PDB file of N, CA, C and O in Angstrom:
ATOM      1  N   MET A   1     -20.911  36.605  -3.782  1.00 87.00           N
ATOM      2  CA  MET A   1     -20.028  36.366  -2.671  1.00 87.00           C
ATOM      3  C   MET A   1     -20.015  34.884  -2.288  1.00 87.00           C
ATOM      4  O   MET A   1     -18.969  34.353  -1.923  1.00 87.00           O
ATOM      5  N   LYS A   2     -21.216  34.236  -2.357  1.00 87.00           N
ATOM      6  CA  LYS A   2     -21.277  32.808  -2.052  1.00 87.00           C
ATOM      7  C   LYS A   2     -20.408  32.017  -3.019  1.00 87.00           C
ATOM      8  O   LYS A   2     -19.753  31.054  -2.614  1.00 87.00           O
ATOM      9  N   LEU A   3     -20.418  32.413  -4.266  1.00 90.00           N
ATOM     10  CA  LEU A   3     -19.635  31.720  -5.283  1.00 90.00           C
ATOM     11  C   LEU A   3     -18.138  31.819  -4.968  1.00 90.00           C
ATOM     12  O   LEU A   3     -17.402  30.832  -5.072  1.00 90.00           O
ATOM     13  N   VAL A   4     -17.696  32.968  -4.548  1.00 90.00           N
ATOM     14  CA  VAL A   4     -16.285  33.163  -4.202  1.00 90.00           C
ATOM     15  C   VAL A   4     -15.911  32.286  -3.009  1.00 90.00           C
ATOM     16  O   VAL A   4     -14.851  31.657  -2.989  1.00 90.00           O
ATOM     17  N   ARG A   5     -16.779  32.231  -1.987  1.00 93.00           N
ATOM     18  CA  ARG A   5     -16.510  31.378  -0.823  1.00 93.00           C
ATOM     19  C   ARG A   5     -16.463  29.907  -1.222  1.00 93.00           C
ATOM     20  O   ARG A   5     -15.624  29.144  -0.746  1.00 93.00           O
ATOM     21  N   ARG A   6     -17.397  29.488  -2.077  1.00 94.00           N
ATOM     22  CA  ARG A   6     -17.413  28.088  -2.530  1.00 94.00           C
ATOM     23  C   ARG A   6     -16.141  27.748  -3.280  1.00 94.00           C
ATOM     24  O   ARG A   6     -15.553  26.678  -3.074  1.00 94.00           O
ATOM     25  N   ILE A   7     -15.729  28.631  -4.151  1.00 94.00           N
ATOM     26  CA  ILE A   7     -14.496  28.405  -4.905  1.00 94.00           C
ATOM     27  C   ILE A   7     -13.308  28.366  -3.940  1.00 94.00           C
ATOM     28  O   ILE A   7     -12.411  27.518  -4.068  1.00 94.00           O
ATOM     29  N   GLY A   8     -13.297  29.258  -2.956  1.00 93.00           N
ATOM     30  CA  GLY A   8     -12.220  29.271  -1.961  1.00 93.00           C
ATOM     31  C   GLY A   8     -12.172  27.976  -1.165  1.00 93.00           C
ATOM     32  O   GLY A   8     -11.091  27.427  -0.917  1.00 93.00           O
ATOM     33  N   ARG A   9     -13.329  27.476  -0.749  1.00 94.00           N
ATOM     34  CA  ARG A   9     -13.375  26.209   0.000  1.00 94.00           C
ATOM     35  C   ARG A   9     -12.927  25.043  -0.879  1.00 94.00           C
ATOM     36  O   ARG A   9     -12.238  24.125  -0.400  1.00 94.00           O
ATOM     37  N   ALA A  10     -13.328  25.062  -2.137  1.00 95.00           N
ATOM     38  CA  ALA A  10     -12.918  23.989  -3.048  1.00 95.00           C
ATOM     39  C   ALA A  10     -11.401  23.988  -3.233  1.00 95.00           C
ATOM     40  O   ALA A  10     -10.762  22.926  -3.214  1.00 95.00           O
ATOM     41  N   ILE A  11     -10.842  25.179  -3.392  1.00 95.00           N
ATOM     42  CA  ILE A  11      -9.384  25.280  -3.542  1.00 95.00           C
ATOM     43  C   ILE A  11      -8.695  24.812  -2.257  1.00 95.00           C
ATOM     44  O   ILE A  11      -7.708  24.066  -2.296  1.00 95.00           O
ATOM     45  N   GLU A  12      -9.220  25.240  -1.112  1.00 95.00           N
ATOM     46  CA  GLU A  12      -8.654  24.827   0.169  1.00 95.00           C
ATOM     47  C   GLU A  12      -8.724  23.313   0.333  1.00 95.00           C
ATOM     48  O   GLU A  12      -7.751  22.674   0.744  1.00 95.00           O
ATOM     49  N   SER A  13      -9.863  22.722   0.005  1.00 95.00           N
ATOM     50  CA  SER A  13     -10.010  21.265   0.101  1.00 95.00           C
ATOM     51  C   SER A  13      -9.030  20.560  -0.824  1.00 95.00           C
ATOM     52  O   SER A  13      -8.441  19.529  -0.459  1.00 95.00           O
ATOM     53  N   GLY A  14      -8.855  21.100  -2.011  1.00 95.00           N
ATOM     54  CA  GLY A  14      -7.900  20.509  -2.960  1.00 95.00           C
ATOM     55  C   GLY A  14      -6.478  20.565  -2.439  1.00 95.00           C
ATOM     56  O   GLY A  14      -5.714  19.596  -2.544  1.00 95.00           O
ATOM     57  N   ILE A  15      -6.103  21.689  -1.860  1.00 96.00           N
ATOM     58  CA  ILE A  15      -4.753  21.842  -1.319  1.00 96.00           C
ATOM     59  C   ILE A  15      -4.539  20.891  -0.138  1.00 96.00           C
ATOM     60  O   ILE A  15      -3.505  20.219  -0.049  1.00 96.00           O
ATOM     61  N   VAL A  16      -5.524  20.819   0.763  1.00 96.00           N
ATOM     62  CA  VAL A  16      -5.409  19.909   1.911  1.00 96.00           C
ATOM     63  C   VAL A  16      -5.301  18.466   1.430  1.00 96.00           C
ATOM     64  O   VAL A  16      -4.477  17.692   1.935  1.00 96.00           O
ATOM     65  N   GLY A  17      -6.096  18.092   0.455  1.00 96.00           N
ATOM     66  CA  GLY A  17      -6.029  16.734  -0.091  1.00 96.00           C
ATOM     67  C   GLY A  17      -4.680  16.442  -0.740  1.00 96.00           C
ATOM     68  O   GLY A  17      -4.124  15.355  -0.568  1.00 96.00           O
ATOM     69  N   ALA A  18      -4.149  17.409  -1.470  1.00 96.00           N
ATOM     70  CA  ALA A  18      -2.851  17.226  -2.120  1.00 96.00           C
ATOM     71  C   ALA A  18      -1.735  17.083  -1.089  1.00 96.00           C
ATOM     72  O   ALA A  18      -0.861  16.218  -1.221  1.00 96.00           O
ATOM     73  N   VAL A  19      -1.771  17.916  -0.055  1.00 97.00           N
ATOM     74  CA  VAL A  19      -0.738  17.831   0.987  1.00 97.00           C
ATOM     75  C   VAL A  19      -0.844  16.500   1.726  1.00 97.00           C
ATOM     76  O   VAL A  19       0.169  15.833   1.972  1.00 97.00           O
ATOM     77  N   THR A  20      -2.056  16.085   2.054  1.00 97.00           N
ATOM     78  CA  THR A  20      -2.259  14.812   2.746  1.00 97.00           C
ATOM     79  C   THR A  20      -1.765  13.648   1.883  1.00 97.00           C
ATOM     80  O   THR A  20      -1.084  12.737   2.373  1.00 97.00           O
ATOM     81  N   GLY A  21      -2.086  13.666   0.616  1.00 96.00           N
ATOM     82  CA  GLY A  21      -1.631  12.615  -0.291  1.00 96.00           C
ATOM     83  C   GLY A  21      -0.126  12.585  -0.427  1.00 96.00           C
ATOM     84  O   GLY A  21       0.493  11.505  -0.452  1.00 96.00           O
ATOM     85  N   THR A  22       0.478  13.767  -0.494  1.00 97.00           N
ATOM     86  CA  THR A  22       1.936  13.841  -0.617  1.00 97.00           C
ATOM     87  C   THR A  22       2.608  13.295   0.638  1.00 97.00           C
ATOM     88  O   THR A  22       3.582  12.533   0.556  1.00 97.00           O
ATOM     89  N   VAL A  23       2.086  13.660   1.803  1.00 97.00           N
ATOM     90  CA  VAL A  23       2.654  13.150   3.062  1.00 97.00           C
ATOM     91  C   VAL A  23       2.511  11.635   3.128  1.00 97.00           C
ATOM     92  O   VAL A  23       3.450  10.930   3.528  1.00 97.00           O
ATOM     93  N   ALA A  24       1.369  11.107   2.731  1.00 97.00           N
ATOM     94  CA  ALA A  24       1.162   9.658   2.750  1.00 97.00           C
ATOM     95  C   ALA A  24       2.130   8.961   1.789  1.00 97.00           C
ATOM     96  O   ALA A  24       2.703   7.911   2.128  1.00 97.00           O
ATOM     97  N   LEU A  25       2.328   9.537   0.610  1.00 97.00           N
ATOM     98  CA  LEU A  25       3.246   8.949  -0.370  1.00 97.00           C
ATOM     99  C   LEU A  25       4.676   8.960   0.143  1.00 97.00           C
ATOM    100  O   LEU A  25       5.399   7.953   0.033  1.00 97.00           O
ATOM    101  N   VAL A  26       5.097  10.064   0.731  1.00 98.00           N
ATOM    102  CA  VAL A  26       6.461  10.151   1.271  1.00 98.00           C
ATOM    103  C   VAL A  26       6.628   9.155   2.410  1.00 98.00           C
ATOM    104  O   VAL A  26       7.661   8.480   2.510  1.00 98.00           O
ATOM    105  N   SER A  27       5.622   9.028   3.250  1.00 97.00           N
ATOM    106  CA  SER A  27       5.682   8.083   4.363  1.00 97.00           C
ATOM    107  C   SER A  27       5.830   6.651   3.859  1.00 97.00           C
ATOM    108  O   SER A  27       6.653   5.876   4.374  1.00 97.00           O
ATOM    109  N   ARG A  28       5.052   6.277   2.863  1.00 97.00           N
ATOM    110  CA  ARG A  28       5.147   4.923   2.298  1.00 97.00           C
ATOM    111  C   ARG A  28       6.509   4.693   1.649  1.00 97.00           C
ATOM    112  O   ARG A  28       7.076   3.605   1.746  1.00 97.00           O
ATOM    113  N   THR A  29       7.035   5.718   0.996  1.00 97.00           N
ATOM    114  CA  THR A  29       8.348   5.606   0.365  1.00 97.00           C
ATOM    115  C   THR A  29       9.434   5.390   1.419  1.00 97.00           C
ATOM    116  O   THR A  29      10.318   4.545   1.247  1.00 97.00           O
ATOM    117  N   ILE A  30       9.361   6.126   2.511  1.00 98.00           N
ATOM    118  CA  ILE A  30      10.341   5.968   3.584  1.00 98.00           C
ATOM    119  C   ILE A  30      10.217   4.577   4.207  1.00 98.00           C
ATOM    120  O   ILE A  30      11.234   3.916   4.466  1.00 98.00           O
ATOM    121  N   ASP A  31       9.005   4.107   4.440  1.00 97.00           N
ATOM    122  CA  ASP A  31       8.800   2.757   4.980  1.00 97.00           C
ATOM    123  C   ASP A  31       9.393   1.702   4.058  1.00 97.00           C
ATOM    124  O   ASP A  31      10.037   0.744   4.509  1.00 97.00           O
ATOM    125  N   GLY A  32       9.171   1.871   2.767  1.00 97.00           N
ATOM    126  CA  GLY A  32       9.733   0.924   1.796  1.00 97.00           C
ATOM    127  C   GLY A  32      11.249   0.938   1.800  1.00 97.00           C
ATOM    128  O   GLY A  32      11.897  -0.110   1.731  1.00 97.00           O
ATOM    129  N   ALA A  33      11.829   2.127   1.882  1.00 97.00           N
ATOM    130  CA  ALA A  33      13.286   2.238   1.904  1.00 97.00           C
ATOM    131  C   ALA A  33      13.860   1.597   3.162  1.00 97.00           C
ATOM    132  O   ALA A  33      14.890   0.907   3.108  1.00 97.00           O
ATOM    133  N   ILE A  34      13.206   1.797   4.297  1.00 97.00           N
ATOM    134  CA  ILE A  34      13.670   1.183   5.545  1.00 97.00           C
ATOM    135  C   ILE A  34      13.600  -0.341   5.450  1.00 97.00           C
ATOM    136  O   ILE A  34      14.518  -1.048   5.865  1.00 97.00           O
ATOM    137  N   GLY A  35      12.516  -0.852   4.876  1.00 96.00           N
ATOM    138  CA  GLY A  35      12.388  -2.294   4.694  1.00 96.00           C
ATOM    139  C   GLY A  35      13.466  -2.854   3.779  1.00 96.00           C
ATOM    140  O   GLY A  35      14.051  -3.912   4.051  1.00 96.00           O
ATOM    141  N   LEU A  36      13.752  -2.132   2.697  1.00 97.00           N
ATOM    142  CA  LEU A  36      14.787  -2.567   1.755  1.00 97.00           C
ATOM    143  C   LEU A  36      16.152  -2.585   2.423  1.00 97.00           C
ATOM    144  O   LEU A  36      16.918  -3.545   2.280  1.00 97.00           O
ATOM    145  N   VAL A  37      16.469  -1.544   3.169  1.00 97.00           N
ATOM    146  CA  VAL A  37      17.754  -1.482   3.862  1.00 97.00           C
ATOM    147  C   VAL A  37      17.858  -2.611   4.886  1.00 97.00           C
ATOM    148  O   VAL A  37      18.923  -3.225   5.031  1.00 97.00           O
ATOM    149  N   GLY A  38      16.766  -2.913   5.566  1.00 96.00           N
ATOM    150  CA  GLY A  38      16.779  -4.011   6.525  1.00 96.00           C
ATOM    151  C   GLY A  38      17.064  -5.350   5.868  1.00 96.00           C
ATOM    152  O   GLY A  38      17.871  -6.149   6.367  1.00 96.00           O
ATOM    153  N   ARG A  39      16.422  -5.597   4.730  1.00 96.00           N
ATOM    154  CA  ARG A  39      16.658  -6.864   4.019  1.00 96.00           C
ATOM    155  C   ARG A  39      18.089  -6.944   3.506  1.00 96.00           C
ATOM    156  O   ARG A  39      18.746  -7.986   3.601  1.00 96.00           O
ATOM    157  N   LEU A  40      18.592  -5.836   2.957  1.00 97.00           N
ATOM    158  CA  LEU A  40      19.968  -5.832   2.460  1.00 97.00           C
ATOM    159  C   LEU A  40      20.964  -6.016   3.596  1.00 97.00           C
ATOM    160  O   LEU A  40      21.981  -6.696   3.433  1.00 97.00           O
ATOM    161  N   SER A  41      20.675  -5.444   4.749  1.00 97.00           N
ATOM    162  CA  SER A  41      21.545  -5.603   5.917  1.00 97.00           C
ATOM    163  C   SER A  41      21.579  -7.066   6.366  1.00 97.00           C
ATOM    164  O   SER A  41      22.647  -7.590   6.694  1.00 97.00           O
ATOM    165  N   ASP A  42      20.425  -7.719   6.370  1.00 95.00           N
ATOM    166  CA  ASP A  42      20.382  -9.137   6.741  1.00 95.00           C
ATOM    167  C   ASP A  42      21.187  -9.991   5.773  1.00 95.00           C
ATOM    168  O   ASP A  42      21.914 -10.903   6.190  1.00 95.00           O
ATOM    169  N   ARG A  43      21.070  -9.684   4.484  1.00 96.00           N
ATOM    170  CA  ARG A  43      21.832 -10.451   3.491  1.00 96.00           C
ATOM    171  C   ARG A  43      23.329 -10.229   3.680  1.00 96.00           C
ATOM    172  O   ARG A  43      24.132 -11.167   3.587  1.00 96.00           O
ATOM    173  N   LEU A  44      23.726  -8.976   3.937  1.00 96.00           N
ATOM    174  CA  LEU A  44      25.140  -8.671   4.157  1.00 96.00           C
ATOM    175  C   LEU A  44      25.658  -9.383   5.401  1.00 96.00           C
ATOM    176  O   LEU A  44      26.763  -9.933   5.387  1.00 96.00           O
ATOM    177  N   ASP A  45      24.873  -9.381   6.470  1.00 96.00           N
ATOM    178  CA  ASP A  45      25.276 -10.090   7.689  1.00 96.00           C
ATOM    179  C   ASP A  45      25.498 -11.574   7.412  1.00 96.00           C
ATOM    180  O   ASP A  45      26.462 -12.163   7.909  1.00 96.00           O
ATOM    181  N   GLY A  46      24.618 -12.161   6.626  1.00 95.00           N
ATOM    182  CA  GLY A  46      24.777 -13.576   6.272  1.00 95.00           C
ATOM    183  C   GLY A  46      26.043 -13.837   5.487  1.00 95.00           C
ATOM    184  O   GLY A  46      26.772 -14.806   5.731  1.00 95.00           O
ATOM    185  N   ARG A  47      26.320 -12.960   4.532  1.00 95.00           N
ATOM    186  CA  ARG A  47      27.536 -13.134   3.727  1.00 95.00           C
ATOM    187  C   ARG A  47      28.791 -12.941   4.574  1.00 95.00           C
ATOM    188  O   ARG A  47      29.777 -13.673   4.405  1.00 95.00           O
ATOM    189  N   LEU A  48      28.769 -11.939   5.459  1.00 95.00           N
ATOM    190  CA  LEU A  48      29.935 -11.718   6.315  1.00 95.00           C
ATOM    191  C   LEU A  48      30.145 -12.885   7.270  1.00 95.00           C
ATOM    192  O   LEU A  48      31.289 -13.273   7.544  1.00 95.00           O
ATOM    193  N   ALA A  49      29.077 -13.467   7.776  1.00 94.00           N
ATOM    194  CA  ALA A  49      29.200 -14.633   8.652  1.00 94.00           C
ATOM    195  C   ALA A  49      29.802 -15.814   7.888  1.00 94.00           C
ATOM    196  O   ALA A  49      30.651 -16.538   8.430  1.00 94.00           O
ATOM    197  N   ALA A  50      29.376 -15.990   6.635  1.00 95.00           N
ATOM    198  CA  ALA A  50      29.940 -17.074   5.828  1.00 95.00           C
ATOM    199  C   ALA A  50      31.426 -16.847   5.579  1.00 95.00           C
ATOM    200  O   ALA A  50      32.233 -17.791   5.651  1.00 95.00           O
ATOM    201  N   LEU A  51      31.806 -15.607   5.307  1.00 94.00           N
ATOM    202  CA  LEU A  51      33.226 -15.305   5.098  1.00 94.00           C
ATOM    203  C   LEU A  51      34.037 -15.554   6.370  1.00 94.00           C
ATOM    204  O   LEU A  51      35.158 -16.066   6.303  1.00 94.00           O
ATOM    205  N   ALA A  52      33.476 -15.223   7.521  1.00 90.00           N
ATOM    206  CA  ALA A  52      34.177 -15.455   8.785  1.00 90.00           C
ATOM    207  C   ALA A  52      34.365 -16.952   9.025  1.00 90.00           C
ATOM    208  O   ALA A  52      35.438 -17.383   9.468  1.00 90.00           O
ATOM    209  N   ARG A  53      33.324 -17.747   8.729  1.00 92.00           N
ATOM    210  CA  ARG A  53      33.452 -19.202   8.892  1.00 92.00           C
ATOM    211  C   ARG A  53      34.534 -19.755   7.962  1.00 92.00           C
ATOM    212  O   ARG A  53      35.349 -20.580   8.370  1.00 92.00           O
ATOM    213  N   GLU A  54      34.541 -19.300   6.719  1.00 93.00           N
ATOM    214  CA  GLU A  54      35.559 -19.763   5.773  1.00 93.00           C
ATOM    215  C   GLU A  54      36.958 -19.368   6.234  1.00 93.00           C
ATOM    216  O   GLU A  54      37.903 -20.149   6.113  1.00 93.00           O
ATOM    217  N   SER A  55      37.085 -18.162   6.759  1.00 89.00           N
ATOM    218  CA  SER A  55      38.386 -17.698   7.236  1.00 89.00           C
ATOM    219  C   SER A  55      38.869 -18.537   8.409  1.00 89.00           C
ATOM    220  O   SER A  55      40.040 -18.933   8.463  1.00 89.00           O
ATOM    221  N   ARG A  56      37.969 -18.823   9.365  1.00 87.00           N
ATOM    222  CA  ARG A  56      38.341 -19.669  10.506  1.00 87.00           C
ATOM    223  C   ARG A  56      38.757 -21.061  10.049  1.00 87.00           C
ATOM    224  O   ARG A  56      39.749 -21.610  10.533  1.00 87.00           O
ATOM    225  N   ALA A  57      38.001 -21.605   9.117  1.00 91.00           N
ATOM    226  CA  ALA A  57      38.329 -22.956   8.619  1.00 91.00           C
ATOM    227  C   ALA A  57      39.680 -22.942   7.907  1.00 91.00           C
ATOM    228  O   ALA A  57      40.492 -23.868   8.080  1.00 91.00           O
ATOM    229  N   ARG A  58      39.955 -21.902   7.133  1.00 90.00           N
ATOM    230  CA  ARG A  58      41.229 -21.808   6.424  1.00 90.00           C
ATOM    231  C   ARG A  58      42.381 -21.672   7.419  1.00 90.00           C
ATOM    232  O   ARG A  58      43.418 -22.316   7.265  1.00 90.00           O
ATOM    233  N   HIS A  59      42.187 -20.887   8.466  1.00 87.00           N
ATOM    234  CA  HIS A  59      43.237 -20.742   9.483  1.00 87.00           C
ATOM    235  C   HIS A  59      43.502 -22.064  10.184  1.00 87.00           C
ATOM    236  O   HIS A  59      44.666 -22.413  10.451  1.00 87.00           O
ATOM    237  N   GLU A  60      42.450 -22.804  10.494  1.00 86.00           N
ATOM    238  CA  GLU A  60      42.622 -24.103  11.145  1.00 86.00           C
ATOM    239  C   GLU A  60      43.362 -25.075  10.237  1.00 86.00           C
ATOM    240  O   GLU A  60      44.242 -25.809  10.684  1.00 86.00           O
ATOM    241  N   ARG A  61      42.998 -25.091   8.941  1.00 89.00           N
ATOM    242  CA  ARG A  61      43.676 -25.996   7.998  1.00 89.00           C
ATOM    243  C   ARG A  61      45.151 -25.652   7.867  1.00 89.00           C
ATOM    244  O   ARG A  61      45.999 -26.532   7.765  1.00 89.00           O
ATOM    245  N   GLU A  62      45.463 -24.361   7.861  1.00 88.00           N
ATOM    246  CA  GLU A  62      46.851 -23.938   7.687  1.00 88.00           C
ATOM    247  C   GLU A  62      47.621 -23.927   9.000  1.00 88.00           C
ATOM    248  O   GLU A  62      48.823 -23.662   9.006  1.00 88.00           O
ATOM    249  N   GLY A  63      46.946 -24.204  10.105  1.00 84.00           N
ATOM    250  CA  GLY A  63      47.608 -24.256  11.398  1.00 84.00           C
ATOM    251  C   GLY A  63      47.916 -22.884  11.980  1.00 84.00           C
ATOM    252  O   GLY A  63      48.717 -22.769  12.908  1.00 84.00           O
ATOM    253  N   ARG A  64      47.304 -21.867  11.442  1.00 81.00           N
ATOM    254  CA  ARG A  64      47.534 -20.517  11.971  1.00 81.00           C
ATOM    255  C   ARG A  64      46.593 -20.253  13.125  1.00 81.00           C
ATOM    256  O   ARG A  64      45.482 -20.750  13.175  1.00 81.00           O
ATOM    257  N   ARG A  65      47.076 -19.440  14.064  1.00 77.00           N
ATOM    258  CA  ARG A  65      46.267 -19.078  15.225  1.00 77.00           C
ATOM    259  C   ARG A  65      45.376 -17.901  14.846  1.00 77.00           C
ATOM    260  O   ARG A  65      45.801 -16.947  14.223  1.00 77.00           O
ATOM    261  N   GLN A  66      44.117 -17.966  15.226  1.00 73.00           N
ATOM    262  CA  GLN A  66      43.155 -16.901  14.955  1.00 73.00           C
ATOM    263  C   GLN A  66      43.380 -15.740  15.909  1.00 73.00           C
ATOM    264  O   GLN A  66      43.530 -15.935  17.111  1.00 73.00           O
ATOM    265  N   ILE A  67      43.436 -14.521  15.401  1.00 74.00           N
ATOM    266  CA  ILE A  67      43.621 -13.338  16.219  1.00 74.00           C
ATOM    267  C   ILE A  67      42.259 -12.920  16.765  1.00 74.00           C
ATOM    268  O   ILE A  67      41.285 -12.824  16.027  1.00 74.00           O
ATOM    269  N   ASP A  68      42.200 -12.660  18.069  1.00 71.00           N
ATOM    270  CA  ASP A  68      40.979 -12.171  18.690  1.00 71.00           C
ATOM    271  C   ASP A  68      40.816 -10.698  18.291  1.00 71.00           C
ATOM    272  O   ASP A  68      41.687  -9.876  18.608  1.00 71.00           O
ATOM    273  N   PRO A  69      39.719 -10.330  17.602  1.00 71.00           N
ATOM    274  CA  PRO A  69      39.588  -8.960  17.109  1.00 71.00           C
ATOM    275  C   PRO A  69      39.424  -7.919  18.200  1.00 71.00           C
ATOM    276  O   PRO A  69      39.665  -6.745  17.981  1.00 71.00           O
ATOM    277  N   ILE A  70      39.071  -8.336  19.414  1.00 76.00           N
ATOM    278  CA  ILE A  70      38.862  -7.370  20.491  1.00 76.00           C
ATOM    279  C   ILE A  70      40.187  -7.085  21.210  1.00 76.00           C
ATOM    280  O   ILE A  70      40.588  -5.937  21.386  1.00 76.00           O
ATOM    281  N   SER A  71      40.899  -8.121  21.605  1.00 73.00           N
ATOM    282  CA  SER A  71      42.140  -7.913  22.340  1.00 73.00           C
ATOM    283  C   SER A  71      43.364  -7.924  21.413  1.00 73.00           C
ATOM    284  O   SER A  71      44.445  -7.543  21.823  1.00 73.00           O
ATOM    285  N   LEU A  72      43.201  -8.365  20.178  1.00 63.00           N
ATOM    286  CA  LEU A  72      44.270  -8.494  19.185  1.00 63.00           C
ATOM    287  C   LEU A  72      45.391  -9.404  19.659  1.00 63.00           C
ATOM    288  O   LEU A  72      46.545  -9.231  19.330  1.00 63.00           O
ATOM    289  N   LYS A  73      45.027 -10.434  20.463  1.00 60.00           N
ATOM    290  CA  LYS A  73      46.009 -11.410  20.925  1.00 60.00           C
ATOM    291  C   LYS A  73      45.828 -12.700  20.179  1.00 60.00           C
ATOM    292  O   LYS A  73      44.822 -13.103  19.771  1.00 60.00           O
TER     293      LYS A  73
END
């Protein structure tokens, strides 16, 4: 009977360890994905800002009036 209990505890410990490891791995993966999305978002913001500056400069050179995106005037 002791042998059966020992085997049961070993199996239980193995399952708990596997679940804990899996949760830790998923957590690290999610953290990495969030970090990657944040970096990509920053790069996109930079590129969009550069495009907006170029557009404003082109409008000024061509003498066109810039449309306000909020009021559309």
